[in-house]
Amino acid sequence: MPNNRRRSFLHLSGIAALAGCSQQPAAKTEEEKLPSALGKPISSYGERSHYETAKRAVPDLKRPQIGSTRTPLADTEGIITPSSLHFERHHAGVPDLDPARHTLLLHGLVERPLVFSIADLKRLPSASHIYFVECAGNSGGEWKAPGGPNVAAAFGLASCSEWTGVPLKILLEEAGLKREGKWLVAEGADACKMSRSLPIEKALDDCLVAYAQNGEAIRPEQGYPLRLVVPGYEGNVNVKWLRQIKIVDQPNQTKDETSKYTDLLADGTARQFTFLMDAKSVITHPSGGQKLTGPGFQEIRGLAWSGRGVIERVDVSADGGKTWQKAALQEPRLPKAFTRFRLPWQWDGKETELVARAVDSSGYTQPTRAELTEARGMNSAYHYNGVKVWKIAADGSVRNG
Amino acid sequence: MVRLLVFLSLAAICSAQKYHVGRPATSDEIKSTDQFMAPSGAGLPPGKGTAAEGRDIYSRRCARCHGAQGQGDEEGPLAGGKGTLKTAKPLKTVGSFWPYATTIYDYVHRAMPFDNPGLLDANQTYSVVALILHMNGIIGEKDEMNALSLPKVKMPNRDGFIKDNRPDTGKKKR
């Protein structure tokens, strides 16, 4: 292949030479004249080029075991988030778990309480699916004011991976789910034993007990060696470092489904068990913090996703919402996964505003911030999915709109 | 006949094991792993404590982060916020927001003190749970919290939660 490419390159330079009215063989390029220095040798585990700098910004925290880092979505392409850049949200640090000793206990309202080793789980029928994971608190800052300066800060608590594992349904069938079993409680092996309740219908639908992410073992920050993947549901229920699942008849009312991850409304009541992530999109290029070098062609790019299914349409406006155009959607469009959208655009060098709006397969259209605050008030903290406006100044700089 | 019916109804529930992968869990390992405490009181261990008894352990193990009166310090408050949920500055605490008292035991037992979870025994945990409830004016200083009394505590915001009734936005634009 490289040889072929070189040949066609030479061929082209031959034509160029002919065009210059010379019968001489083409002159050698600088690169070809130099003796090639040998590169690095083969290696056991790849690293990215040292020229690449995309990273999760690490905030300066008094207790860095409880906190989050965000995916720099504007530096990612396509729909897969590199595992190394998947967002983090930990409540008690990342435990160091030996996969030879880690087990999953499945008990409660089942006929046969079972213990699975990682090796056991890998023997069972496996499935791989591409799903986004989004923290319910993603874009939470936008409730008070749409102030997120760039994509990472305002939208970076969302990432998308290929997850591989055992469908939870298979484990429940092995254990013999009892009819009274209506909910489950899942618990992690982190220091705080983070735990969440989930309805059994979801467990029997599409949950995965995952051991791999993007083709290799799940990263420690993402739950190594075992994570519950709950497609389309808020990130917190995708329990990392999974160590037990108990089948129960009622939700357990854990701290993270009462004190946290409940959505306060204007009248002082709070919605509970708001699992589903509503449709959302964000333009990743041009986006806050970037600078356009001058008028001319730009490809508007972004990501859209919905916990309800696939992304049907993304409308993009390059004039602050006056006119809209349909963006091209990258195929295949997968349910509960990122969908990449693209739209060619000629920037005329004038000040303007870019906005995207996603529509999913249920017909749900991503709301504006005004529609959201009208429906819920200002105190919800979680589940913000309003459209994001990026302002382009005449000098090409892009800011939060 | 009765036996046959029982057999049939059991058979309807029991799906047979298909892969025979994984091993049976022993009741000992279930007991030591299962630390869930439900609003019904299921899972709460034997033991007891009062707010008065909880002061000592609270001031040594909790006050640094949550404040001597639970008002918050290095970390968030455990008390206060009454009447704020409808305001522009809602303060969600155990007292103003949490629907179930059993959650306090479940959470403190599994996760607190933050840098040393699991440090407190059952009596100490019941005592600090009682103290947090007392700081919020929900129980008296000498009211004993145990596996029977804790689930009966009626939290002020018990009826403050509703089911997910979305979609509340997202109607078709065109």
XYZ file of C-alpha atoms in Angstrom:
575
model
C 0.000 0.000 0.000
C 2.638 2.630 0.909
C 4.535 1.559 -2.203
C 1.484 2.095 -4.333
C 0.970 5.486 -2.889
C 4.544 6.467 -3.560
C 4.263 5.293 -7.146
C 1.151 7.357 -7.799
C 2.784 10.326 -6.127
C 5.808 9.977 -8.410
C 3.505 9.575 -11.366
C 1.833 12.830 -10.519
C 5.122 14.653 -10.131
C 6.092 13.224 -13.527
C 3.047 14.882 -15.041
C 3.962 18.102 -13.292
C 7.401 17.856 -14.786
C 5.936 17.278 -18.245
C 3.715 20.284 -17.808
C 6.919 22.208 -17.216
C 8.016 21.140 -20.737
C 10.978 19.105 -19.590
C 11.798 15.526 -20.674
C 14.100 15.035 -17.686
C 13.028 12.465 -15.075
C 11.283 14.122 -12.146
C 13.568 15.627 -9.519
C 13.673 13.801 -6.189
C 11.779 15.352 -3.335
C 13.681 16.479 -0.229
C 12.311 13.514 1.661
C 13.584 11.025 -0.875
C 17.104 12.520 -0.948
C 17.604 12.152 2.801
C 18.759 8.827 4.195
C 15.823 7.725 6.377
C 16.450 7.641 10.090
C 15.000 4.516 11.652
C 11.938 4.994 13.752
C 10.973 3.539 17.076
C 10.941 -0.235 17.432
C 7.871 -2.404 17.823
C 6.218 -2.138 21.215
C 3.891 -4.139 23.429
C 1.202 -1.524 24.088
C 0.519 1.488 21.877
C 0.568 5.116 22.895
C -0.750 8.146 21.082
C 1.624 10.467 19.233
C 3.490 12.802 21.546
C 2.207 15.670 19.400
C -1.339 14.995 20.612
C -2.491 16.760 23.762
C -6.248 16.202 24.162
C -6.928 15.556 27.837
C -9.504 15.493 30.600
C -8.889 18.692 32.562
C -8.359 17.757 36.216
C -9.839 20.343 38.587
C -7.921 21.208 41.739
C -9.964 19.523 44.469
C -9.409 19.181 48.173
C -10.640 15.581 47.935
C -9.816 14.378 44.402
C -11.371 10.965 45.141
C -14.767 12.600 44.917
C -15.181 14.569 41.738
C -15.259 14.388 37.990
C -13.241 14.947 34.830
C -14.838 15.642 31.482
C -14.336 14.276 27.992
C -12.887 16.913 25.629
C -15.608 16.130 23.073
C -14.381 18.858 20.718
C -11.122 16.903 20.340
C -12.802 13.589 19.476
C -13.902 12.432 16.018
C -16.621 10.018 14.900
C -18.727 8.487 17.665
C -16.325 6.514 19.858
C -14.721 8.163 22.874
C -11.198 6.826 23.485
C -11.347 4.898 26.769
C -8.513 7.058 28.076
C -10.705 10.161 27.639
C -14.016 8.741 28.915
C -15.379 11.108 31.574
C -14.932 10.190 35.236
C -17.269 10.634 38.169
C -16.158 8.955 41.368
C -17.616 9.145 44.861
C -14.795 7.471 46.784
C -11.861 7.013 44.429
C -10.911 4.240 42.009
C -10.456 0.877 43.763
C -7.692 -1.524 42.724
C -9.538 -4.804 42.115
C -7.836 -8.088 41.253
C -9.908 -9.781 38.535
C -8.778 -13.198 39.785
C -10.492 -12.484 43.112
C -13.335 -10.148 42.204
C -16.782 -11.759 42.097
C -20.364 -10.795 41.394
C -22.971 -11.984 43.909
C -26.517 -12.280 42.542
C -29.099 -12.887 45.282
C -32.340 -11.733 46.864
C -35.612 -12.794 45.234
C -34.095 -15.557 43.104
C -34.359 -19.340 43.224
C -30.601 -19.894 43.278
C -28.296 -17.197 44.665
C -25.133 -17.408 42.548
C -21.564 -16.153 42.628
C -19.829 -15.466 39.317
C -16.102 -15.021 38.845
C -14.870 -12.895 35.958
C -13.854 -16.126 34.220
C -17.416 -17.482 34.696
C -18.900 -14.363 33.149
C -16.546 -14.583 30.169
C -17.704 -18.175 29.524
C -21.327 -17.074 29.113
C -22.812 -15.810 25.819
C -21.454 -12.320 25.187
C -22.807 -9.243 23.447
C -21.198 -5.998 22.257
C -23.069 -2.737 21.805
C -22.129 0.888 21.339
C -23.808 3.031 23.994
C -23.301 6.502 25.386
C -22.957 7.007 29.129
C -23.996 10.459 30.310
C -23.954 11.748 33.872
C -27.348 13.147 34.902
C -25.408 16.204 36.075
C -23.969 16.886 32.607
C -24.622 20.519 31.585
C -26.014 21.128 35.099
C -24.310 24.533 35.153
C -26.516 25.647 32.251
C -29.626 25.683 34.481
C -28.633 28.918 36.240
C -27.091 30.542 33.159
C -25.930 29.100 29.857
C -22.354 29.826 30.791
C -20.296 26.790 29.783
C -17.285 28.262 27.932
C -16.490 25.179 25.850
C -17.847 21.764 24.925
C -15.879 19.896 27.582
C -17.016 22.165 30.423
C -20.665 22.273 29.367
C -21.184 18.816 27.829
C -18.151 16.679 28.721
C -19.842 14.382 31.240
C -20.905 12.229 28.288
C -18.893 9.629 26.405
C -19.593 6.743 24.040
C -17.973 3.309 23.962
C -18.434 -0.170 22.656
C -19.264 -2.245 25.743
C -18.920 -6.041 25.841
C -20.318 -8.336 28.483
C -23.090 -10.737 29.458
C -26.700 -9.613 29.057
C -28.005 -9.275 32.633
C -31.101 -11.217 31.540
C -28.971 -14.350 31.154
C -27.687 -14.062 34.723
C -31.206 -13.499 36.049
C -32.414 -16.590 34.201
C -29.519 -18.634 35.572
C -30.436 -17.559 39.103
C -34.181 -18.022 38.522
C -35.872 -14.651 39.013
C -38.868 -14.874 41.352
C -42.138 -13.244 40.402
C -42.024 -10.859 43.409
C -38.710 -9.483 42.149
C -39.658 -6.069 40.770
C -36.471 -4.094 41.344
C -32.786 -4.737 41.794
C -30.148 -2.926 43.811
C -26.670 -2.877 42.313
C -23.611 -2.129 44.416
C -20.029 -1.224 43.533
C -16.848 -2.269 45.318
C -15.573 1.286 45.759
C -14.942 2.547 49.303
C -18.463 4.043 49.570
C -20.168 0.947 48.092
C -22.113 3.182 45.714
C -25.525 1.654 45.110
C -28.603 2.259 42.970
C -32.001 0.629 42.417
C -33.321 -0.231 38.956
C -36.666 -1.605 37.748
C -36.512 -5.274 36.751
C -38.028 -4.558 33.295
C -34.914 -2.616 32.379
C -32.672 -5.396 33.697
C -34.509 -7.905 31.489
C -34.414 -5.565 28.507
C -30.932 -4.418 27.546
C -28.610 -4.158 30.574
C -25.122 -5.598 30.230
C -22.760 -6.838 32.903
C -19.748 -5.538 31.022
C -16.094 -6.515 31.309
C -14.763 -4.830 28.182
C -14.793 -1.359 26.683
C -13.617 -0.532 23.180
C -12.049 -3.939 22.635
C -10.069 -4.296 25.851
C -10.719 -4.692 29.548
C -12.704 -1.809 31.058
C -10.384 0.905 32.374
C -10.053 1.114 36.188
C -11.741 4.556 36.210
C -14.659 3.033 34.301
C -15.256 0.125 36.648
C -12.581 -2.526 36.108
C -13.141 -5.404 36.146
C -16.960 -5.201 35.960
C -19.524 -2.529 35.263
C -23.283 -2.518 34.921
C -24.170 -0.853 31.611
C -27.720 0.516 31.544
C -28.297 1.842 28.024
C -29.845 5.295 27.751
C -30.164 5.731 31.531
C -28.330 8.302 33.647
C -24.658 7.537 34.196
C -24.898 6.991 37.950
C -26.933 3.768 37.560
C -24.182 2.294 35.357
C -22.624 1.025 38.584
C -18.847 0.635 38.338
C -16.757 -2.026 40.101
C -19.975 -4.059 40.270
C -19.874 -6.595 43.104
C -23.457 -7.482 43.934
C -26.952 -7.373 42.527
C -29.815 -8.025 44.927
C -33.323 -8.635 43.615
C -35.924 -6.856 45.741
C -39.609 -5.926 45.613
C -39.194 -2.168 46.198
C -36.459 0.337 45.418
C -33.945 0.581 48.248
C -34.077 4.428 48.411
C -30.300 4.755 48.484
C -28.645 8.118 49.087
C -27.947 8.515 45.365
C -31.618 8.082 44.437
C -33.034 10.361 47.141
C -30.592 13.053 48.248
C -28.893 13.083 44.853
C -30.059 12.369 41.297
C -33.596 13.583 42.005
C -34.858 16.636 40.140
C -36.293 19.488 42.175
C -39.186 21.296 40.453
C -40.431 24.853 40.900
C -43.217 23.797 43.283
C -40.736 22.213 45.698
C -41.523 18.596 44.808
C -38.820 16.472 43.236
C -38.996 13.891 40.478
C -37.481 10.579 41.504
C -36.108 7.728 39.378
C -35.683 9.964 36.352
C -33.470 7.410 34.648
C -33.897 8.214 30.977
C -31.582 10.694 29.284
C -33.573 12.958 26.957
C -32.361 13.807 23.436
C -29.466 16.230 23.308
C -26.923 17.616 20.856
C -23.954 19.928 20.808
C -21.871 21.436 18.032
C -18.259 20.444 18.647
C -16.840 22.498 15.762
C -16.851 25.441 15.702
C -17.284 25.594 19.451
C -16.378 27.668 22.493
C -12.664 28.378 22.837
C -11.867 27.661 19.161
C -10.887 30.311 16.630
C -11.743 30.349 12.936
C -8.748 31.565 10.928
C -10.818 33.471 8.388
C -13.903 33.452 6.187
C -14.534 30.482 3.923
C -15.329 26.805 4.200
C -15.942 25.223 7.595
C -17.512 21.880 8.375
C -19.966 22.220 11.231
C -19.629 19.026 13.275
C -21.283 17.777 16.379
C -22.738 14.947 18.427
C -26.332 14.032 19.197
C -27.767 11.268 21.368
C -30.966 10.111 23.047
C -31.839 7.588 25.743
C -35.119 6.955 23.911
C -33.636 5.484 20.754
C -31.899 6.649 17.597
C -31.308 10.170 16.404
C -33.708 10.840 13.499
C -32.643 14.348 12.554
C -30.350 17.157 13.602
C -31.228 20.663 12.474
C -28.468 23.235 12.434
C -28.851 26.992 12.283
C -25.965 29.273 11.366
C -27.979 32.450 11.916
C -29.032 32.204 15.534
C -32.173 30.135 14.879
C -33.772 32.092 12.015
C -33.248 29.391 9.397
C -32.452 25.717 9.855
C -30.797 23.071 7.704
C -30.720 19.311 8.081
C -27.270 18.035 8.951
C -25.926 14.789 7.458
C -25.985 11.965 10.026
C -23.158 9.443 10.175
C -24.350 5.875 9.600
C -25.005 3.479 11.121
C -27.166 5.410 13.557
C -27.360 3.302 16.689
C -29.923 3.481 19.496
C -28.675 5.052 22.745
C -25.337 5.883 21.133
C -23.644 9.066 19.941
C -24.561 10.069 16.387
C -22.109 12.313 14.548
C -23.658 15.074 12.451
C -21.978 17.215 9.819
C -22.956 20.201 7.710
C -20.793 22.082 5.169
C -20.834 25.828 5.814
C -19.353 28.963 4.274
C -18.554 31.532 6.933
C -18.897 35.049 5.561
C -16.664 36.502 8.250
C -19.539 38.205 10.054
C -20.710 37.812 13.617
C -23.260 35.035 13.960
C -24.658 32.289 16.173
C -24.563 28.514 15.655
C -27.218 26.246 17.162
C -28.075 22.548 16.763
C -31.291 20.765 17.698
C -31.746 16.989 17.820
C -34.927 15.003 17.112
C -35.076 11.348 18.169
C -37.038 8.327 16.948
C -39.816 8.971 19.493
C -40.381 12.392 17.919
C -38.884 14.200 20.911
C -37.271 17.493 19.883
C -34.463 18.953 21.967
C -35.895 21.961 23.825
C -34.530 25.449 24.284
C -33.347 26.571 27.698
C -36.497 28.704 28.041
C -38.743 25.686 27.417
C -36.874 23.655 30.034
C -36.929 26.281 32.772
C -40.597 27.001 31.997
C -41.416 23.314 32.580
C -39.163 22.682 35.585
C -38.009 25.935 37.128
C -34.363 26.668 37.857
C -33.536 24.187 40.621
C -33.498 20.817 38.909
C -29.679 20.568 38.811
C -29.844 17.336 36.778
C -31.061 16.385 33.291
C -30.387 19.647 31.464
C -30.687 19.047 27.726
C -31.320 22.503 26.262
C -29.812 23.526 22.926
C -26.404 25.198 23.111
C -25.661 28.410 21.250
C -22.118 29.249 20.149
C -21.403 32.891 19.218
C -18.896 33.567 16.451
C -17.269 36.987 16.611
C -16.028 38.832 13.515
C -12.445 37.923 14.472
C -13.394 34.220 14.307
C -13.307 33.564 18.031
C -16.082 31.302 19.310
C -17.749 31.894 22.656
C -20.612 30.686 24.740
C -23.777 32.409 23.425
C -53.899 -32.639 43.884
C -52.754 -29.766 46.102
C -49.226 -31.002 45.764
C -49.529 -31.055 41.997
C -50.790 -27.463 41.975
C -47.926 -26.307 44.176
C -45.519 -28.098 41.903
C -47.016 -26.503 38.792
C -46.992 -22.981 40.196
C -43.394 -23.370 41.332
C -42.426 -24.667 37.922
C -43.932 -21.562 36.375
C -41.563 -19.352 38.382
C -38.407 -21.437 38.307
C -36.621 -21.174 35.048
C -34.157 -24.009 34.812
C -30.472 -23.213 34.921
C -29.264 -23.358 31.343
C -25.509 -22.861 31.433
C -24.542 -24.089 34.899
C -21.912 -21.380 35.122
C -21.274 -19.708 38.461
C -21.467 -21.412 41.855
C -24.156 -21.375 44.533
C -23.691 -18.554 47.044
C -23.428 -19.629 50.665
C -25.720 -17.978 53.218
C -22.618 -16.748 55.071
C -21.259 -14.871 52.095
C -24.686 -13.413 51.342
C -24.924 -12.241 54.961
C -21.528 -10.580 54.928
C -21.980 -8.939 51.515
C -25.609 -7.806 51.786
C -25.587 -4.512 53.676
C -28.720 -3.054 52.136
C -31.168 -1.443 54.508
C -34.630 -0.939 53.100
C -37.301 1.613 54.098
C -39.268 -1.319 55.595
C -36.437 -1.794 58.082
C -35.279 -5.016 56.417
C -31.518 -5.349 56.810
C -31.147 -3.032 59.804
C -28.832 -4.713 62.339
C -29.440 -5.170 66.074
C -28.175 -2.274 68.180
C -29.406 1.096 69.456
C -28.443 4.662 70.183
C -29.685 8.157 71.043
C -28.669 11.628 69.879
C -27.123 12.280 73.288
C -24.971 9.185 72.941
C -23.974 10.194 69.408
C -22.398 13.550 70.305
C -18.987 12.180 71.233
C -18.462 10.049 68.145
C -19.935 12.794 65.917
C -17.566 15.455 67.208
C -14.566 13.160 66.736
C -15.495 11.592 63.387
C -17.937 13.824 61.551
C -17.816 17.440 62.747
C -14.582 18.302 60.896
C -16.341 17.910 57.552
C -20.003 18.533 58.361
C -19.741 21.132 61.162
C -20.308 20.821 64.911
C -24.071 21.398 64.524
C -24.346 19.707 61.134
C -24.336 23.108 59.437
C -21.606 22.090 56.991
C -17.919 22.923 56.944
C -15.357 21.379 54.598
C -18.294 19.429 53.174
C -22.030 19.890 52.895
C -24.523 20.329 55.752
C -26.543 17.535 57.337
C -29.166 19.829 58.860
C -31.167 22.926 57.990
C -32.845 24.066 54.813
C -36.384 23.739 56.116
C -38.801 25.609 53.865
C -36.225 26.372 51.158
C -37.165 23.840 48.481
C -39.413 26.261 46.584
C -37.031 29.205 46.841
C -34.276 30.377 44.499
C -31.716 28.860 46.902
C -32.973 25.417 47.880
C -30.921 23.743 50.602
C -31.360 19.988 50.349
C -30.369 18.250 53.584
C -31.352 15.115 55.475
C -33.906 17.238 57.335
C -35.331 19.289 54.501
C -35.204 16.751 51.702
C -34.575 13.076 52.529
C -37.734 10.939 52.345
C -36.579 7.957 54.478
C -34.673 7.768 57.763
C -33.396 4.265 56.915
C -31.337 5.812 54.102
C -29.249 7.670 56.698
C -28.257 4.418 58.369
C -27.660 2.666 55.045
C -25.492 5.515 53.763
C -23.501 6.329 56.894
C -22.803 2.632 57.380
C -21.554 2.121 53.839
C -19.832 5.427 53.129
C -19.009 7.497 56.243
C -16.752 8.812 57.639
C -15.601 9.606 54.106
C -11.953 8.701 54.633
C -12.686 5.627 56.738
C -16.036 4.057 55.844
C -17.167 1.139 57.990
C -15.421 2.486 61.080
C -18.533 2.794 63.243
C -20.221 -0.198 64.895
C -24.009 -0.585 64.948
C -24.562 1.285 68.254
C -22.363 4.166 67.139
C -24.156 4.322 63.795
C -27.633 4.354 65.407
C -26.367 7.125 67.713
C -25.056 9.444 64.973
C -28.170 8.752 62.876
C -30.244 9.754 65.920
C -28.099 12.878 66.317
C -28.568 13.919 62.687
C -32.339 13.450 63.079
C -32.245 15.454 66.320
C -30.186 18.273 64.732
C -33.054 18.585 62.264
C -35.669 18.707 65.021
C -37.212 15.415 63.901
C -36.684 13.374 67.116
C -35.868 14.157 70.718
C -32.420 13.974 72.273
C -33.255 10.814 74.214
C -35.372 9.018 71.582
C -33.805 5.638 70.956
C -33.123 4.603 67.380
C -33.021 0.894 66.633
C -34.160 -1.532 63.924
C -37.799 -1.054 64.904
C -37.985 2.673 65.651
C -35.859 4.029 62.767
C -38.188 2.898 59.922
C -41.106 4.501 61.796
C -39.569 7.991 61.805
C -41.657 10.160 59.483
C -39.348 12.431 57.517
C -40.708 15.962 56.880
C -40.316 15.673 53.096
C -41.614 12.086 52.880
C -44.351 13.096 50.422
C -42.174 15.495 48.453
C -41.294 13.100 45.635
C -43.163 12.286 42.456
C -42.603 9.692 39.743
C -40.875 10.557 36.504
C -43.574 12.208 34.413
C -41.455 13.259 31.482
C -41.555 14.059 28.625
C -42.503 17.520 29.850
C -40.668 19.160 26.937
C -39.752 18.134 23.408
C -43.013 18.538 21.535
C -42.616 18.535 17.744
C -41.549 21.849 16.236
C -42.631 21.098 12.683
